[in-house]
Amino acid sequence: MLTPPDDLSEPVVRDALAAGWSLTAATLDYRAVGFGAHHWAVVDASGRRWFVSVVDLRKGGFDQLGGFDQLLASLTAATALRDSGCDFVVAPVGAPVVRVGEFYAVTVYPHVEGESFGWDDYSDSHRAAMLDLVVAVHAAPASVRDLACADDYAIPAGGPVRPEAGPYGPRVAKLDLSPVSAATARYGSLVDGVRSSPPEMVLTHGEPHPGNTMRAGGRCLLIDWETAMVAPPERDVWQLDGMQEAYTAATGVVLRADALELYRLRWDLSEIAQGLAWFAAPHGDTEDDGETWDNLVESLGNLSAS
């Protein structure tokens, strides 16, 4: 997230680090990176650096798609995948995640010195490296794979249009939401088809886009495992534009057009649902509000264009 949480103070974060990891934070600096969790760069009393992630379980669909239990399962699987030999996985240290209060969950990661990327920063070589990582994730043994929750294809519920909820409320009221009904019906049909003839299920990362990679020591790393799940391989591969044939060549798995469409459509429907829920609640005009609005409008545009 781009702005710190209003209802989680830094002393509470410090106390969580001390209780969960015996980590005394000498410095705690908020980092406006990513969009989905809050992040702090931490230096402990010995001078060692850490990266702390705090998920708001009310946001990003966590409140409706399994909550803390799903998050714990995802990060436990990521830790096991790293420990199985996949050293490109940037996984938690110590406890995978610790709950703080009713709404927050804290994870500690090693500090990684390297190059970060934006959503659209794929070069051909970067995309090829990403394919290699996805293939390795999908090859996780059952003992690792089955630590994660299975994808149930659910989409978070949206929210009612409330113009009085905040400055974006009147804008939401003017949106044309008519494409959502047809897209939701189409999505339901695709889910029925996949369930009636299920593909082989694998461990998936869920969001293998450039923003969830880093380059360090001359190699590509995969970060942000909060939504790792057992799912069809298309859950990851639809995001690797132009690499579907290469995936089949590397794995022998023939990707299904209906499953690829399902996950493309699900991404936009989830963004729309989360955006509507965000602006149905009291909100302001922060950078996070602006980013949520942009995502909502973009996803609606994708539905209209399809």
Short mmCIF file of C-alpha atoms in Angstrom, two decimals:
data_model
loop_
_atom_site.label_atom_id
_atom_site.label_comp_id
_atom_site.label_asym_id
_atom_site.label_seq_id
_atom_site.Cartn_x
_atom_site.Cartn_y
_atom_site.Cartn_z
CA MET A 1 0.00 0.00 0.00
CA LEU A 2 1.10 3.53 -0.68
CA THR A 3 -0.01 5.05 2.65
CA PRO A 4 0.44 3.73 6.22
CA PRO A 5 -2.62 2.23 7.95
CA ASP A 6 -4.61 4.61 10.11
CA ASP A 7 -5.41 2.05 12.80
CA LEU A 8 -2.08 0.25 13.20
CA SER A 9 0.59 2.22 15.03
CA GLU A 10 4.32 1.67 14.71
CA PRO A 11 4.62 0.73 18.41
CA VAL A 12 2.17 -2.14 17.76
CA VAL A 13 4.30 -3.29 14.81
CA ARG A 14 7.42 -3.12 16.99
CA ASP A 15 5.72 -5.17 19.70
CA ALA A 16 4.68 -7.79 17.12
CA LEU A 17 8.24 -8.11 15.83
CA ALA A 18 9.56 -8.54 19.36
CA ALA A 19 6.92 -11.11 20.32
CA GLY A 20 6.90 -13.12 17.10
CA TRP A 21 10.55 -12.99 16.06
CA SER A 22 12.48 -11.65 19.08
CA LEU A 23 13.39 -8.78 16.77
CA THR A 24 14.11 -5.38 18.30
CA ALA A 25 13.61 -2.71 15.66
CA ALA A 26 16.18 0.06 15.94
CA THR A 27 14.60 1.79 12.93
CA LEU A 28 11.23 1.21 11.27
CA ASP A 29 10.66 3.05 7.98
CA TYR A 30 7.40 2.79 6.03
CA ARG A 31 7.90 1.91 2.36
CA ALA A 32 5.25 2.91 -0.17
CA VAL A 33 5.76 -0.08 -2.45
CA GLY A 34 3.39 -2.61 -3.96
CA PHE A 35 -0.36 -2.58 -3.61
CA GLY A 36 -1.97 -5.14 -1.36
CA ALA A 37 0.00 -5.00 1.89
CA HIS A 38 1.78 -2.44 4.06
CA HIS A 39 5.56 -2.63 4.18
CA TRP A 40 8.33 -1.44 6.47
CA ALA A 41 12.10 -1.58 6.13
CA VAL A 42 13.55 -2.55 9.50
CA VAL A 43 17.04 -2.44 10.95
CA ASP A 44 17.41 -4.41 14.16
CA ALA A 45 19.61 -3.66 17.14
CA SER A 46 22.53 -5.59 15.60
CA GLY A 47 22.34 -3.63 12.34
CA ARG A 48 20.76 -6.46 10.32
CA ARG A 49 18.12 -5.42 7.79
CA TRP A 50 14.67 -6.96 7.35
CA PHE A 51 11.57 -6.37 5.24
CA VAL A 52 8.24 -6.49 7.08
CA SER A 53 4.90 -7.01 5.38
CA VAL A 54 1.55 -6.38 7.09
CA VAL A 55 -1.65 -7.58 5.40
CA ASP A 56 -4.94 -5.90 6.23
CA LEU A 57 -7.31 -8.87 6.33
CA ARG A 58 -10.25 -6.59 5.48
CA LYS A 59 -8.76 -5.70 2.12
CA GLY A 60 -7.80 -7.51 -1.07
CA GLY A 61 -10.52 -10.13 -0.68
CA PHE A 62 -8.83 -11.80 2.31
CA ASP A 63 -11.94 -11.17 4.43
CA GLN A 64 -14.06 -13.29 2.08
CA LEU A 65 -11.61 -15.76 0.55
CA GLY A 66 -10.27 -17.58 3.59
CA GLY A 67 -8.84 -14.76 5.66
CA PHE A 68 -5.92 -15.47 7.96
CA ASP A 69 -6.08 -19.24 7.45
CA GLN A 70 -5.63 -18.87 3.68
CA LEU A 71 -2.76 -16.43 4.17
CA LEU A 72 -1.04 -18.79 6.62
CA ALA A 73 -1.42 -21.73 4.24
CA SER A 74 -0.02 -19.76 1.30
CA LEU A 75 3.05 -18.55 3.18
CA THR A 76 3.63 -21.98 4.75
CA ALA A 77 3.68 -23.50 1.26
CA ALA A 78 6.08 -20.80 0.04
CA THR A 79 8.43 -21.50 2.95
CA ALA A 80 8.34 -25.25 2.24
CA LEU A 81 8.97 -24.61 -1.46
CA ARG A 82 12.07 -22.56 -0.64
CA ASP A 83 13.27 -25.21 1.80
CA SER A 84 12.78 -27.91 -0.86
CA GLY A 85 15.49 -26.29 -2.98
CA CYS A 86 13.71 -23.49 -4.85
CA ASP A 87 16.01 -20.74 -3.63
CA PHE A 88 14.40 -18.16 -5.94
CA VAL A 89 11.46 -18.06 -3.50
CA VAL A 90 11.66 -15.06 -1.18
CA ALA A 91 9.79 -16.65 1.73
CA PRO A 92 9.25 -15.63 5.36
CA VAL A 93 11.78 -16.16 8.10
CA GLY A 94 10.67 -17.74 11.34
CA ALA A 95 6.91 -17.92 11.72
CA PRO A 96 5.22 -17.59 8.31
CA VAL A 97 2.76 -15.02 9.67
CA VAL A 98 1.56 -13.74 13.04
CA ARG A 99 -1.85 -12.22 13.64
CA VAL A 100 -1.94 -8.79 15.27
CA GLY A 101 -5.31 -7.73 16.59
CA GLU A 102 -8.47 -8.51 14.65
CA PHE A 103 -7.49 -7.17 11.25
CA TYR A 104 -3.73 -7.43 10.64
CA ALA A 105 -1.20 -10.17 9.92
CA VAL A 106 2.58 -9.61 10.08
CA THR A 107 5.32 -11.41 8.16
CA VAL A 108 9.09 -10.89 8.29
CA TYR A 109 11.30 -11.42 5.23
CA PRO A 110 15.05 -11.17 4.73
CA HIS A 111 16.18 -7.93 3.19
CA VAL A 112 17.03 -8.47 -0.48
CA GLU A 113 19.38 -6.01 -2.16
CA GLY A 114 18.41 -5.99 -5.81
CA GLU A 115 16.45 -4.47 -8.66
CA SER A 116 12.66 -4.19 -8.50
CA PHE A 117 10.24 -3.86 -11.39
CA GLY A 118 6.87 -2.36 -12.24
CA TRP A 119 3.80 -4.17 -13.52
CA ASP A 120 4.66 -3.70 -17.23
CA ASP A 121 8.44 -4.06 -17.04
CA TYR A 122 8.77 -7.34 -18.92
CA SER A 123 11.60 -7.71 -21.41
CA ASP A 124 11.87 -10.90 -23.44
CA SER A 125 14.68 -12.18 -21.21
CA HIS A 126 12.72 -11.29 -18.06
CA ARG A 127 9.64 -13.10 -19.34
CA ALA A 128 11.74 -16.19 -20.17
CA ALA A 129 13.28 -16.16 -16.70
CA MET A 130 9.82 -15.83 -15.19
CA LEU A 131 8.63 -18.83 -17.18
CA ASP A 132 11.43 -20.93 -15.68
CA LEU A 133 10.35 -19.95 -12.17
CA VAL A 134 6.68 -20.69 -12.85
CA VAL A 135 7.57 -24.11 -14.26
CA ALA A 136 9.57 -24.85 -11.10
CA VAL A 137 6.70 -23.74 -8.84
CA HIS A 138 4.26 -25.95 -10.72
CA ALA A 139 6.60 -28.91 -10.26
CA ALA A 140 6.41 -28.66 -6.46
CA PRO A 141 5.96 -32.09 -4.86
CA ALA A 142 2.65 -33.00 -3.28
CA SER A 143 4.17 -32.60 0.20
CA VAL A 144 4.68 -28.89 -0.56
CA ARG A 145 1.73 -28.30 -2.88
CA ASP A 146 -0.85 -29.62 -0.46
CA LEU A 147 0.13 -27.16 2.27
CA ALA A 148 -1.68 -24.43 0.30
CA CYS A 149 -5.44 -24.04 0.04
CA ALA A 150 -7.18 -25.13 -3.14
CA ASP A 151 -8.62 -22.42 -5.34
CA ASP A 152 -12.41 -22.47 -5.09
CA TYR A 153 -12.84 -19.95 -7.95
CA ALA A 154 -14.71 -17.53 -5.69
CA ILE A 155 -14.73 -13.81 -6.40
CA PRO A 156 -14.95 -11.28 -3.56
CA ALA A 157 -18.30 -9.61 -3.16
CA GLY A 158 -18.49 -5.98 -4.23
CA GLY A 159 -20.26 -3.27 -2.32
CA PRO A 160 -23.33 -1.07 -2.79
CA VAL A 161 -22.84 2.27 -4.45
CA ARG A 162 -22.75 4.88 -1.68
CA PRO A 163 -22.11 8.38 -3.03
CA GLU A 164 -21.88 9.67 0.54
CA ALA A 165 -19.06 7.29 1.54
CA GLY A 166 -16.28 9.61 0.38
CA PRO A 167 -14.95 11.70 -2.49
CA TYR A 168 -14.98 8.80 -4.96
CA GLY A 169 -18.56 7.81 -4.13
CA PRO A 170 -20.19 10.17 -6.67
CA ARG A 171 -17.76 8.98 -9.36
CA VAL A 172 -18.64 5.36 -8.67
CA ALA A 173 -22.33 6.22 -8.98
CA LYS A 174 -21.70 7.44 -12.53
CA LEU A 175 -19.88 4.30 -13.69
CA ASP A 176 -21.49 2.02 -16.24
CA LEU A 177 -21.52 -1.32 -14.41
CA SER A 178 -23.69 -3.08 -16.99
CA PRO A 179 -20.80 -5.22 -18.39
CA VAL A 180 -20.31 -6.84 -14.98
CA SER A 181 -23.47 -8.96 -15.09
CA ALA A 182 -22.68 -10.54 -18.45
CA ALA A 183 -19.05 -11.10 -17.46
CA THR A 184 -20.10 -12.71 -14.18
CA ALA A 185 -22.43 -15.08 -16.03
CA ARG A 186 -19.67 -15.95 -18.47
CA TYR A 187 -17.28 -16.56 -15.60
CA GLY A 188 -19.76 -18.89 -13.92
CA SER A 189 -20.07 -20.88 -17.13
CA LEU A 190 -16.29 -21.19 -17.40
CA VAL A 191 -16.03 -22.35 -13.79
CA ASP A 192 -18.68 -25.00 -14.41
CA GLY A 193 -16.71 -26.25 -17.42
CA VAL A 194 -13.43 -26.46 -15.52
CA ARG A 195 -15.05 -28.19 -12.56
CA SER A 196 -16.81 -30.73 -14.77
CA SER A 197 -13.54 -31.65 -16.46
CA PRO A 198 -10.83 -30.60 -14.00
CA PRO A 199 -7.25 -30.10 -15.18
CA GLU A 200 -4.24 -31.29 -13.23
CA MET A 201 -3.82 -29.10 -10.16
CA VAL A 202 -0.44 -27.61 -9.21
CA LEU A 203 0.96 -25.15 -6.72
CA THR A 204 0.54 -21.67 -8.23
CA HIS A 205 1.93 -18.31 -7.22
CA GLY A 206 -1.16 -16.43 -8.38
CA GLU A 207 0.40 -13.14 -9.46
CA PRO A 208 3.63 -13.80 -11.40
CA HIS A 209 3.83 -10.37 -13.01
CA PRO A 210 7.01 -8.26 -13.17
CA GLY A 211 6.10 -6.29 -10.05
CA ASN A 212 6.42 -9.49 -8.05
CA THR A 213 9.94 -10.21 -9.21
CA MET A 214 13.34 -8.92 -8.27
CA ARG A 215 16.76 -9.35 -9.84
CA ALA A 216 19.57 -9.99 -7.38
CA GLY A 217 22.95 -11.60 -7.86
CA GLY A 218 22.27 -11.98 -11.58
CA ARG A 219 19.13 -14.07 -11.14
CA CYS A 220 15.39 -13.62 -10.94
CA LEU A 221 13.55 -13.95 -7.62
CA LEU A 222 9.84 -14.36 -6.99
CA ILE A 223 8.25 -12.39 -4.13
CA ASP A 224 4.76 -11.81 -2.66
CA TRP A 225 3.39 -15.29 -2.01
CA GLU A 226 0.30 -14.22 -0.05
CA THR A 227 -2.12 -15.68 -2.61
CA ALA A 228 -0.32 -18.93 -3.50
CA MET A 229 -2.88 -21.70 -4.03
CA VAL A 230 -3.40 -25.13 -5.53
CA ALA A 231 -5.02 -24.45 -8.89
CA PRO A 232 -4.84 -25.20 -12.62
CA PRO A 233 -1.54 -24.00 -14.14
CA GLU A 234 -3.46 -21.44 -16.20
CA ARG A 235 -3.84 -19.37 -13.00
CA ASP A 236 -0.22 -18.31 -13.46
CA VAL A 237 0.40 -18.79 -17.15
CA TRP A 238 -2.29 -16.38 -18.39
CA GLN A 239 -0.09 -13.56 -17.07
CA LEU A 240 2.93 -14.68 -19.11
CA ASP A 241 1.92 -13.11 -22.39
CA GLY A 242 3.40 -14.93 -25.37
CA MET A 243 4.84 -17.77 -23.30
CA GLN A 244 2.00 -20.28 -23.40
CA GLU A 245 3.60 -22.40 -26.14
CA ALA A 246 6.94 -22.27 -24.34
CA TYR A 247 5.22 -23.47 -21.16
CA THR A 248 3.78 -26.45 -23.02
CA ALA A 249 7.19 -27.21 -24.54
CA ALA A 250 8.80 -27.12 -21.09
CA THR A 251 6.17 -29.16 -19.24
CA GLY A 252 4.22 -31.17 -21.80
CA VAL A 253 1.02 -29.63 -20.41
CA VAL A 254 -1.40 -28.41 -23.07
CA LEU A 255 -3.06 -25.32 -21.67
CA ARG A 256 -6.82 -25.01 -21.87
CA ALA A 257 -8.34 -22.00 -23.57
CA ASP A 258 -11.33 -22.01 -21.19
CA ALA A 259 -9.09 -21.97 -18.11
CA LEU A 260 -6.93 -19.16 -19.50
CA GLU A 261 -10.07 -17.12 -20.20
CA LEU A 262 -11.41 -17.94 -16.74
CA TYR A 263 -8.39 -16.47 -15.00
CA ARG A 264 -8.19 -13.41 -17.24
CA LEU A 265 -11.83 -12.69 -16.52
CA ARG A 266 -11.50 -13.43 -12.83
CA TRP A 267 -8.72 -10.87 -12.47
CA ASP A 268 -10.91 -8.05 -13.77
CA LEU A 269 -14.02 -9.16 -11.88
CA SER A 270 -12.02 -9.35 -8.65
CA GLU A 271 -10.51 -5.90 -9.20
CA ILE A 272 -13.99 -4.49 -9.81
CA ALA A 273 -15.47 -6.20 -6.74
CA GLN A 274 -12.63 -5.02 -4.50
CA GLY A 275 -12.88 -1.48 -5.89
CA LEU A 276 -16.63 -1.30 -5.31
CA ALA A 277 -16.21 -2.64 -1.77
CA TRP A 278 -13.42 -0.11 -1.12
CA PHE A 279 -15.51 2.88 -2.19
CA ALA A 280 -18.67 1.64 -0.49
CA ALA A 281 -16.76 2.01 2.79
CA PRO A 282 -15.69 5.37 4.23
CA HIS A 283 -12.64 6.54 2.26
CA GLY A 284 -10.61 9.64 1.50
CA ASP A 285 -8.44 10.86 -1.34
CA THR A 286 -5.13 9.16 -0.63
CA GLU A 287 -2.74 7.61 -3.13
CA ASP A 288 -4.29 4.25 -2.30
CA ASP A 289 -7.76 5.56 -3.10
CA GLY A 290 -6.48 6.89 -6.41
CA GLU A 291 -4.78 3.58 -7.27
CA THR A 292 -7.94 1.65 -6.41
CA TRP A 293 -9.99 3.96 -8.64
CA ASP A 294 -7.58 3.51 -11.55
CA ASN A 295 -7.70 -0.28 -11.17
CA LEU A 296 -11.50 -0.24 -11.05
CA VAL A 297 -11.83 1.88 -14.19
CA GLU A 298 -9.21 -0.14 -16.08
CA SER A 299 -10.90 -3.44 -15.27
CA LEU A 300 -14.31 -2.13 -16.29
CA GLY A 301 -12.74 -1.01 -19.55
CA ASN A 302 -11.32 -4.49 -20.08
CA LEU A 303 -14.78 -6.01 -19.71
CA SER A 304 -16.29 -3.51 -22.11
CA ALA A 305 -13.60 -4.25 -24.70
CA SER A 306 -13.94 -8.03 -24.49
#
